[in-house]
Tab-separated table of C-alpha atoms and ligand atoms in Angstrom:
chain	number	residue	atom	x	y	z
A	6	UNK	CA	-154.540	60.739	-93.701
A	7	UNK	CA	-156.094	57.292	-93.825
A	8	UNK	CA	-158.652	56.559	-97.334
A	9	UNK	CA	-160.117	53.456	-95.259
A	10	UNK	CA	-163.433	53.182	-95.131
A	11	UNK	CA	-163.765	51.170	-91.862
A	12	UNK	CA	-161.550	50.413	-89.129
A	13	UNK	CA	-160.437	46.674	-88.865
A	14	UNK	CA	-159.043	45.092	-85.558
A	15	UNK	CA	-158.025	42.505	-87.395
A	16	UNK	CA	-158.406	41.656	-91.120
A	17	UNK	CA	-160.123	38.723	-92.025
A	18	UNK	CA	-160.778	37.117	-95.159
A	19	UNK	CA	-164.596	38.565	-94.881
A	20	UNK	CA	-163.211	41.537	-94.363
A	21	UNK	CA	-161.709	41.690	-97.759
A	22	UNK	CA	-164.854	40.280	-99.582
A	23	UNK	CA	-166.076	43.578	-97.765
A	24	UNK	CA	-163.986	45.878	-98.781
A	25	UNK	CA	-164.479	44.859	-102.572
A	26	UNK	CA	-168.225	44.794	-101.980
A	27	UNK	CA	-167.823	48.478	-100.185
A	28	UNK	CA	-165.193	49.732	-102.823
A	29	UNK	CA	-162.329	50.061	-100.839
A	30	UNK	CA	-159.189	49.216	-102.390
A	31	UNK	CA	-157.256	45.841	-100.440
A	32	UNK	CA	-153.299	46.802	-99.788
A	33	UNK	CA	-151.089	43.611	-99.870
A	34	UNK	CA	-147.156	43.775	-99.682
A	35	UNK	CA	-144.880	41.135	-98.525
A	36	UNK	CA	-142.568	40.407	-95.726
A	37	UNK	CA	-140.437	37.604	-94.872
A	38	UNK	CA	-139.272	38.720	-91.271
A	39	UNK	CA	-140.240	40.144	-87.747
A	40	UNK	CA	-138.696	43.167	-88.183
A	41	UNK	CA	-140.021	44.287	-91.633
A	42	UNK	CA	-143.381	42.615	-90.827
A	43	UNK	CA	-143.963	45.032	-87.803
A	44	UNK	CA	-143.540	48.093	-89.873
A	45	UNK	CA	-145.770	46.680	-92.629
A	46	UNK	CA	-148.257	45.725	-90.161
A	47	UNK	CA	-148.203	49.084	-88.001
A	48	UNK	CA	-148.669	51.300	-91.682
A	49	UNK	CA	-152.127	49.299	-91.908
A	50	UNK	CA	-151.340	47.283	-94.787
A	51	UNK	CA	-154.578	45.040	-95.233
A	52	UNK	CA	-152.545	41.979	-96.144
A	53	UNK	CA	-149.241	40.753	-95.425
A	54	UNK	CA	-147.887	38.157	-97.907
A	55	UNK	CA	-145.098	35.594	-96.788
A	56	UNK	CA	-144.613	35.304	-100.420
A	57	UNK	CA	-142.122	32.902	-102.054
A	58	UNK	CA	-140.573	35.662	-103.503
A	59	UNK	CA	-138.376	35.123	-100.241
A	60	UNK	CA	-136.389	32.795	-102.300
A	61	UNK	CA	-135.166	35.793	-104.501
A	62	UNK	CA	-134.958	38.714	-102.076
A	63	UNK	CA	-133.893	36.903	-98.850
A	64	UNK	CA	-131.794	34.164	-100.063
A	65	UNK	CA	-130.559	35.562	-103.311
A	66	UNK	CA	-132.070	32.278	-105.640
A	67	UNK	CA	-132.429	33.371	-109.109
A	68	UNK	CA	-136.056	31.579	-109.223
A	69	UNK	CA	-138.675	31.092	-106.425
A	70	UNK	CA	-138.223	27.217	-106.785
A	71	UNK	CA	-135.515	26.154	-104.447
A	72	UNK	CA	-137.329	27.561	-101.342
A	73	UNK	CA	-138.462	24.744	-99.054
A	74	UNK	CA	-141.735	24.446	-96.883
A	75	UNK	CA	-139.749	24.432	-94.011
A	76	UNK	CA	-138.124	27.737	-95.168
A	77	UNK	CA	-141.558	29.515	-95.947
A	78	UNK	CA	-142.763	28.235	-92.218
A	79	UNK	CA	-140.207	29.814	-91.301
A	80	UNK	CA	-140.310	33.152	-92.348
A	81	UNK	CA	-143.850	32.733	-91.805
A	82	UNK	CA	-143.901	31.924	-88.301
A	83	UNK	CA	-141.429	35.433	-87.988
A	84	UNK	CA	-144.131	37.837	-89.742
A	85	UNK	CA	-147.162	35.988	-87.396
A	86	UNK	CA	-144.992	36.959	-83.936
A	87	UNK	CA	-144.631	40.369	-85.273
A	88	UNK	CA	-148.357	41.382	-87.010
A	89	UNK	CA	-151.235	42.259	-85.206
A	90	UNK	CA	-153.882	43.573	-87.685
A	91	UNK	CA	-152.798	42.260	-91.007
A	92	UNK	CA	-153.908	39.052	-92.552
A	93	UNK	CA	-151.558	37.120	-93.382
A	94	UNK	CA	-150.931	34.461	-96.410
A	95	UNK	CA	-148.353	32.135	-97.068
A	96	UNK	CA	-146.947	31.035	-100.044
A	97	UNK	CA	-147.303	27.223	-100.756
A	98	UNK	CA	-143.684	26.512	-102.153
A	99	UNK	CA	-143.015	24.782	-105.529
A	100	UNK	CA	-142.974	21.247	-105.232
A	101	UNK	CA	-145.005	21.006	-102.005
A	102	UNK	CA	-148.637	21.019	-103.694
A	103	UNK	CA	-148.232	19.887	-107.294
A	104	UNK	CA	-147.840	15.840	-106.953
A	105	UNK	CA	-151.108	14.979	-105.419
A	106	UNK	CA	-153.831	16.976	-103.358
A	107	UNK	CA	-153.384	14.725	-100.136
A	108	UNK	CA	-149.651	16.405	-100.417
A	109	UNK	CA	-151.206	19.797	-101.029
A	110	UNK	CA	-153.534	19.344	-97.731
A	111	UNK	CA	-150.392	18.004	-96.044
A	112	UNK	CA	-148.420	21.208	-96.793
A	113	UNK	CA	-151.267	23.715	-96.025
A	114	UNK	CA	-151.847	21.970	-92.798
A	115	UNK	CA	-148.337	22.503	-92.067
A	116	UNK	CA	-148.079	25.997	-92.482
A	117	UNK	CA	-151.482	26.526	-91.002
A	118	UNK	CA	-150.194	24.467	-87.426
A	119	UNK	CA	-146.595	25.774	-87.586
A	120	UNK	CA	-146.611	29.181	-88.509
A	121	UNK	CA	-149.874	30.370	-87.462
A	122	UNK	CA	-150.667	31.598	-90.792
A	123	UNK	CA	-153.952	32.893	-91.684
A	124	UNK	CA	-154.611	31.417	-95.141
A	125	UNK	CA	-152.322	29.872	-98.018
A	126	UNK	CA	-151.542	30.728	-101.580
A	127	UNK	CA	-151.113	28.429	-104.774
A	128	UNK	CA	-150.381	29.326	-108.309
A	129	UNK	CA	-152.532	28.150	-111.232
A	130	UNK	CA	-155.823	26.853	-112.188
A	131	UNK	CA	-157.690	23.978	-113.232
A	132	UNK	CA	-154.430	22.328	-113.505
A	133	UNK	CA	-154.683	22.195	-109.194
A	134	UNK	CA	-158.314	22.365	-108.677
A	135	UNK	CA	-158.266	19.100	-106.649
A	136	UNK	CA	-155.573	20.313	-104.042
A	137	UNK	CA	-157.532	23.550	-103.708
A	138	UNK	CA	-160.869	22.074	-103.277
A	139	UNK	CA	-158.901	19.835	-100.552
A	140	UNK	CA	-157.319	22.189	-98.637
A	141	UNK	CA	-160.385	24.304	-98.493
A	142	UNK	CA	-162.136	21.232	-97.677
A	143	UNK	CA	-159.965	21.001	-94.388
A	144	UNK	CA	-161.325	24.913	-93.574
A	145	UNK	CA	-158.444	26.314	-94.702
A	146	UNK	CA	-158.373	29.825	-96.779
A	147	UNK	CA	-156.783	29.731	-100.331
A	148	UNK	CA	-155.868	32.536	-102.212
A	149	UNK	CA	-155.242	32.033	-106.145
A	150	UNK	CA	-152.594	33.439	-108.211
A	151	UNK	CA	-153.126	33.535	-111.995
A	152	UNK	CA	-151.197	35.415	-115.100
A	153	UNK	CA	-147.627	35.310	-114.552
A	154	UNK	CA	-147.046	32.407	-112.270
A	155	UNK	CA	-142.952	32.481	-111.295
A	156	UNK	CA	-143.286	28.864	-110.116
A	157	UNK	CA	-143.631	27.675	-113.691
A	158	UNK	CA	-141.073	29.789	-115.055
A	159	UNK	CA	-139.123	27.050	-117.035
A	160	UNK	CA	-142.391	26.086	-118.759
A	161	UNK	CA	-143.033	30.060	-120.142
A	162	UNK	CA	-139.200	30.540	-120.383
A	163	UNK	CA	-139.472	34.272	-119.664
A	164	UNK	CA	-140.961	37.160	-117.312
A	165	UNK	CA	-142.940	39.025	-119.881
A	166	UNK	CA	-146.572	40.126	-119.677
A	167	UNK	CA	-148.886	37.311	-119.726
A	168	UNK	CA	-152.249	36.370	-121.466
A	169	UNK	CA	-151.886	39.161	-124.435
A	170	UNK	CA	-153.039	35.995	-126.431
A	171	UNK	CA	-156.650	35.444	-126.947
A	172	UNK	CA	-156.381	31.714	-126.019
A	173	UNK	CA	-154.322	32.467	-122.835
A	174	UNK	CA	-156.737	35.422	-121.693
A	175	UNK	CA	-159.664	33.063	-122.289
A	176	UNK	CA	-157.899	30.503	-120.359
A	177	UNK	CA	-157.470	33.085	-117.555
A	178	UNK	CA	-160.908	34.331	-117.211
A	179	UNK	CA	-162.360	30.542	-116.855
A	180	UNK	CA	-159.585	29.760	-114.395
A	181	UNK	CA	-160.493	32.853	-112.501
A	182	UNK	CA	-164.355	31.900	-112.586
A	183	UNK	CA	-163.052	28.016	-111.330
A	184	UNK	CA	-161.428	29.513	-108.191
A	185	UNK	CA	-164.167	31.636	-107.331
A	186	UNK	CA	-166.444	28.594	-107.276
A	187	UNK	CA	-164.261	26.298	-105.805
A	188	UNK	CA	-164.361	28.919	-102.986
A	189	UNK	CA	-161.115	30.890	-102.939
A	190	UNK	CA	-161.441	34.020	-101.113
A	191	UNK	CA	-159.052	35.957	-103.163
A	192	UNK	CA	-157.002	35.867	-106.519
A	193	UNK	CA	-153.721	37.531	-107.397
A	194	UNK	CA	-153.149	38.618	-110.924
A	195	UNK	CA	-149.725	39.013	-111.747
A	196	UNK	CA	-148.309	41.005	-115.104
A	197	UNK	CA	-151.456	40.738	-117.514
A	198	UNK	CA	-152.874	43.630	-119.606
A	199	UNK	CA	-154.774	46.181	-117.401
A	200	UNK	CA	-157.797	45.670	-119.618
A	201	UNK	CA	-157.985	42.070	-119.093
A	202	UNK	CA	-157.726	42.068	-115.243
A	203	UNK	CA	-160.205	44.659	-114.884
A	204	UNK	CA	-162.654	42.421	-116.837
A	205	UNK	CA	-161.730	39.623	-114.304
A	206	UNK	CA	-162.375	41.785	-110.981
A	207	UNK	CA	-166.049	42.458	-112.660
A	208	UNK	CA	-166.822	39.040	-113.172
A	209	UNK	CA	-166.355	37.684	-109.756
A	210	UNK	CA	-167.432	38.518	-106.310
A	211	UNK	CA	-163.928	37.662	-104.656
A	212	UNK	CA	-161.095	40.502	-104.672
A	213	UNK	CA	-158.581	40.695	-107.283
A	214	UNK	CA	-155.453	41.843	-105.921
A	215	UNK	CA	-153.023	42.954	-109.000
A	216	UNK	CA	-149.389	43.093	-109.300
A	217	UNK	CA	-148.739	44.519	-112.794
A	218	UNK	CA	-152.374	44.251	-113.760
A	219	UNK	CA	-153.504	48.029	-113.498
A	220	UNK	CA	-155.749	49.999	-111.750
A	221	UNK	CA	-158.963	48.329	-112.608
A	222	UNK	CA	-158.692	45.572	-109.813
A	223	UNK	CA	-159.366	45.462	-106.395
A	224	UNK	CA	-156.265	45.856	-104.565
A	225	UNK	CA	-152.459	46.346	-105.141
A	226	UNK	CA	-149.357	43.989	-104.056
A	227	UNK	CA	-145.807	44.868	-104.280
A	228	UNK	CA	-142.553	42.655	-102.896
A	229	UNK	CA	-141.720	45.198	-99.776
A	230	UNK	CA	-138.119	45.250	-100.550
A	231	UNK	CA	-138.925	46.704	-104.511
A	232	UNK	CA	-141.330	49.573	-102.735
A	233	UNK	CA	-138.315	50.765	-100.713
A	234	UNK	CA	-135.831	50.482	-102.971
A	235	UNK	CA	-133.621	47.706	-101.610
A	236	UNK	CA	-133.454	45.977	-104.780
A	237	UNK	CA	-132.185	47.929	-107.524
A	238	UNK	CA	-131.734	45.975	-110.199
A	239	UNK	CA	-135.431	44.897	-110.807
A	240	UNK	CA	-137.118	47.976	-112.752
A	241	UNK	CA	-140.414	46.671	-114.188
A	242	UNK	CA	-142.796	49.162	-115.476
A	243	UNK	CA	-145.250	48.406	-113.032
A	244	UNK	CA	-143.545	49.233	-109.868
A	245	UNK	CA	-143.436	52.618	-107.717
A	246	UNK	CA	-140.273	52.850	-105.595
A	247	UNK	CA	-141.384	54.746	-102.485
A	248	UNK	CA	-137.714	54.945	-101.153
A	249	UNK	CA	-134.357	54.678	-102.658
A	250	UNK	CA	-132.718	52.470	-99.550
A	251	UNK	CA	-130.452	50.956	-101.332
A	252	UNK	CA	-128.021	54.214	-101.938
A	253	UNK	CA	-129.439	55.417	-98.248
A	254	UNK	CA	-128.178	51.987	-96.448
A	255	UNK	CA	-125.002	51.776	-98.602
A	256	UNK	CA	-124.371	55.418	-97.675
A	257	UNK	CA	-124.811	54.755	-94.201
A	258	UNK	CA	-122.615	51.623	-94.007
A	259	UNK	CA	-119.982	53.295	-95.883
A	260	UNK	CA	-120.042	56.314	-93.043
A	261	UNK	CA	-119.941	53.766	-90.609
A	262	UNK	CA	-116.747	51.790	-92.034
A	263	UNK	CA	-115.029	55.230	-92.313
A	264	UNK	CA	-116.086	56.055	-88.827
A	265	UNK	CA	-114.653	52.946	-87.422
A	266	UNK	CA	-111.240	53.566	-89.533
A	267	UNK	CA	-110.942	57.029	-88.604
A	268	UNK	CA	-111.440	56.191	-84.644
A	269	UNK	CA	-114.142	58.610	-85.136
A	270	UNK	CA	-116.733	55.877	-83.746
A	271	UNK	CA	-117.468	55.310	-80.961
A	272	UNK	CA	-116.790	58.762	-79.280
A	273	UNK	CA	-116.476	59.858	-75.522
A	274	UNK	CA	-120.661	60.090	-75.203
A	275	UNK	CA	-120.968	56.114	-76.801
A	276	UNK	CA	-118.688	54.188	-74.166
A	277	UNK	CA	-119.048	53.523	-70.616
B	310	KIV	O1	-144.141	35.646	-103.892
B	310	KIV	C1	-144.635	36.967	-104.080
B	310	KIV	O2	-144.114	37.844	-103.715
B	310	KIV	C2	-145.644	37.057	-104.732
B	310	KIV	C3	-146.375	38.157	-105.308
B	310	KIV	C4	-145.558	38.662	-106.214
B	310	KIV	C5	-147.661	38.391	-105.564
B	310	KIV	O3	-146.527	35.912	-105.150
C-alpha cells in the first residue's frame, strides 16, 4: 500500500517543497542506466539521482573524482529516457564547476541540454556560492550537498561521520541557510549526526534529504545497488539492504555456467 499523500504525474522541484510542507517524506534513489531507472521510476520513487557514485558503482573507481561530464551526461540521458514520473537530478562531476562560476554554468547547461535532466546537484557551501547563484540565474534548479562530500575526500582523508565537532556543525548550519537563501530547492545531508540533521531540517523551508543523517529529515536517499545488495563490501551502519542480489545473481549465473557445461541448456523447448 502506498503511503503517498498525493499522486504526482511528474514530480517537480515544487512538488518536493509541497511534500515537506505536507509532512510527506521524500524518497530518492540513484540510477545510472535505462533498465534500472525504469524499475526505480515504476516503484514511484520521487527523485532519481544520477549520482557521480556511478564512478564507483558503474566504473569501479575508488572515488567519485574520475568520472567526467561527458560520462555523467551519458548516464543521465539513459535515465531520462526511462523515467516518466520522477524528478531527475544529475550530479555535476568534480572538476566541472569548482574553478569558476562561468565554467559551472557551462557544465550545468550541458547537462540540461544534452541529457534532458531536470536539475543539478553540487557539493559544498559558501565556497561555491557564486557558481550556485549563476546556475540558478540561468533558470536551472540546484540541489545542494553538505556533510560528507565525496568529491572532497582527499581533503578530509576518511569517510567517517562529519560535523561532530562544534565548528564544523556551525559551518554546516550556516551553509544550509546560505543554500536556502541562494535559491536551492533541496539539500542532501550525508553522514552527519541525526540530531544536527534534524536541527537543520527544522531551520530551513526547503527539503533536507538524508543519507546516514537519521530520521528527522524530510526524505532519504540511498545508492540503489547498495539497497538491492548488489554491492556487498560496503556496509555502513546507515545502509538497509532490502535484497541480497549479489548472492542471488552469483547463484543464477553459476547455475547458467553449469547448465551450459552439462549441455542442459538449451533444451528441446529452448531451440528452433
Ligand atoms: O553520488 C551519489 O550517489 C550521491 C548520494 C550518495 C547522495 O551523491
